[in-house]
Structure formats: structure tokens, C-alpha cells
Amino acid sequence: MESDVLLSHEGESADINEITPEVAGAKHVRGSGPSPEEEHKNRKRALPWILVGVLLLALLGGLAAWWLMRPAETHEAGGVSWAQGQSSESGTPLQPGSVRIAGYPKVEVTGGSVAHAPIKNSAENTFAVSYILDLDGETLWESGLIKPGVEVGEQRLSRALSPGVHKATWLVQAWTLDEKDPQGLNKVEMPCEITVAQ
């Protein structure tokens, strides 16, 4: 039968059954696991990593809560903030200095060159807006200034598009209502998918 052996500080061996607390310098008994000192060191080393893990989980939870409860996308620049994607019927009051715009993520085109997107500048806006439909750097349609409360029913494109789906961009800009010299304020870009019927 095998017997575990422990070396004492004097280098003498002793049977494991004979070891008492008075044996000084004993570090490790084969097969018995870490000593109490090593366990304490391991716990001290693990504590900062546990705290970092808890903090990361709290941060991720906070970001998830913010993402789920954030308001509609807002863009701010040039003194005007955009409340994108909210219609005037949304019930959300428009803040002073803000412009409410509608997004048109999908536009259908018939006859190759007539787009149907009921573009409207909300009556509650205090700024004019302009829309440009851009396809790979080419302007397909430009609205000019649209005053508050005015709607543009259909858009005649600068050229006919081939049947299928095209990825385009709406470039929307706010303008002051000065009749003589309207000043362009900030701009926003919104992705758009143009579907051309066959």
C-alpha cells in the first residue's frame, strides 16, 4: 500500500498519519488539493475579474434598456433637430426649432419614371423642406422648397429606371421660410428602396 509523504522543513519524511500542526514549512501534500494559503490567493485574484464581469453585465443591461426605450431617431445640426419617422398624427408634440419629416423607405415606380411617394411637409413645421431622390450620385428627382402643409403627390424621375429593385437615398434639407433668400440648414440622408414594376 502506498503512503503519501510530506517533507518537513528539516528534510525528514513523515508518514501522513503522523503529521500534526506543529510540522512547520509544510507546503503541499500530494493529492490533497491547494493549501489554504493558495485558495486565499486564488480568491483574491478572481475577485477583480468577477467585479469586472458584473460591471460589464450591468453596462450591457443599461445599453439594452436605453436602446429599447429611446425616442424616434433624431438628428441635430445647424440649429434644427429632426424627428424622423414621426407623422403629425403621432401625438408627439413638436419641439420648437425642430422639423418633423416623414421617411419614405419604399417607393414604387410605374411606367419606368413616375414615382408614387406622397411627400408632405407637416403643417406644424416652421421650416420649408426639400427632398432629393439620389441613385448612386445621380439626382433622379428634386422637389424644390416645400412649405409647411404642402404635399407633392407624384414625382417624375429624370430618366426611366430598369425594372427591379434599386437602392437609393433621400437627401432631405430644412430651409428658413425667408421668401427672398431661404437659408439651407442641416441635412439628413435616409435609405430608400425603389421598386420599378415591369
C-alpha angles and dihedrals in degrees: 000000000000120000126201114238129208123198115220125209091269091057093247120135123232132187111256090237090060098052115118131179089263092072099105125204095027108151111169141001113211110252097010100101129235120339120248090258092053091047089053091049091048091052091049090051093048097048097076091048091050090051091049090051092050091048092049091051090050091049092049090048091051092049091049091050091049092048092051096045101038119121124248114298111287128193122196129192139119093025096298126099120204123220096200122199097012118117122210087253091061091095092230109128115236113243117231110268092024129117121212112213132178120228121223105198093167126040125181119212124199128191088019094278113042115091122197111210116133095223111192137173106221114247090230093062120103092201134067117239134206129202128205121187107213127190114187093328094316118116107229096175138002124195103198115215115334113200122216112286095019123121130199108208105193136007126219107213122223090243141007116268125218116254115272138054122318126189109227140159134234112219107201124186133183120224135191114251093238104137095207101042116009111196119219112231126185128332135218130198122214126186117241135189114212115203114197114199118226 
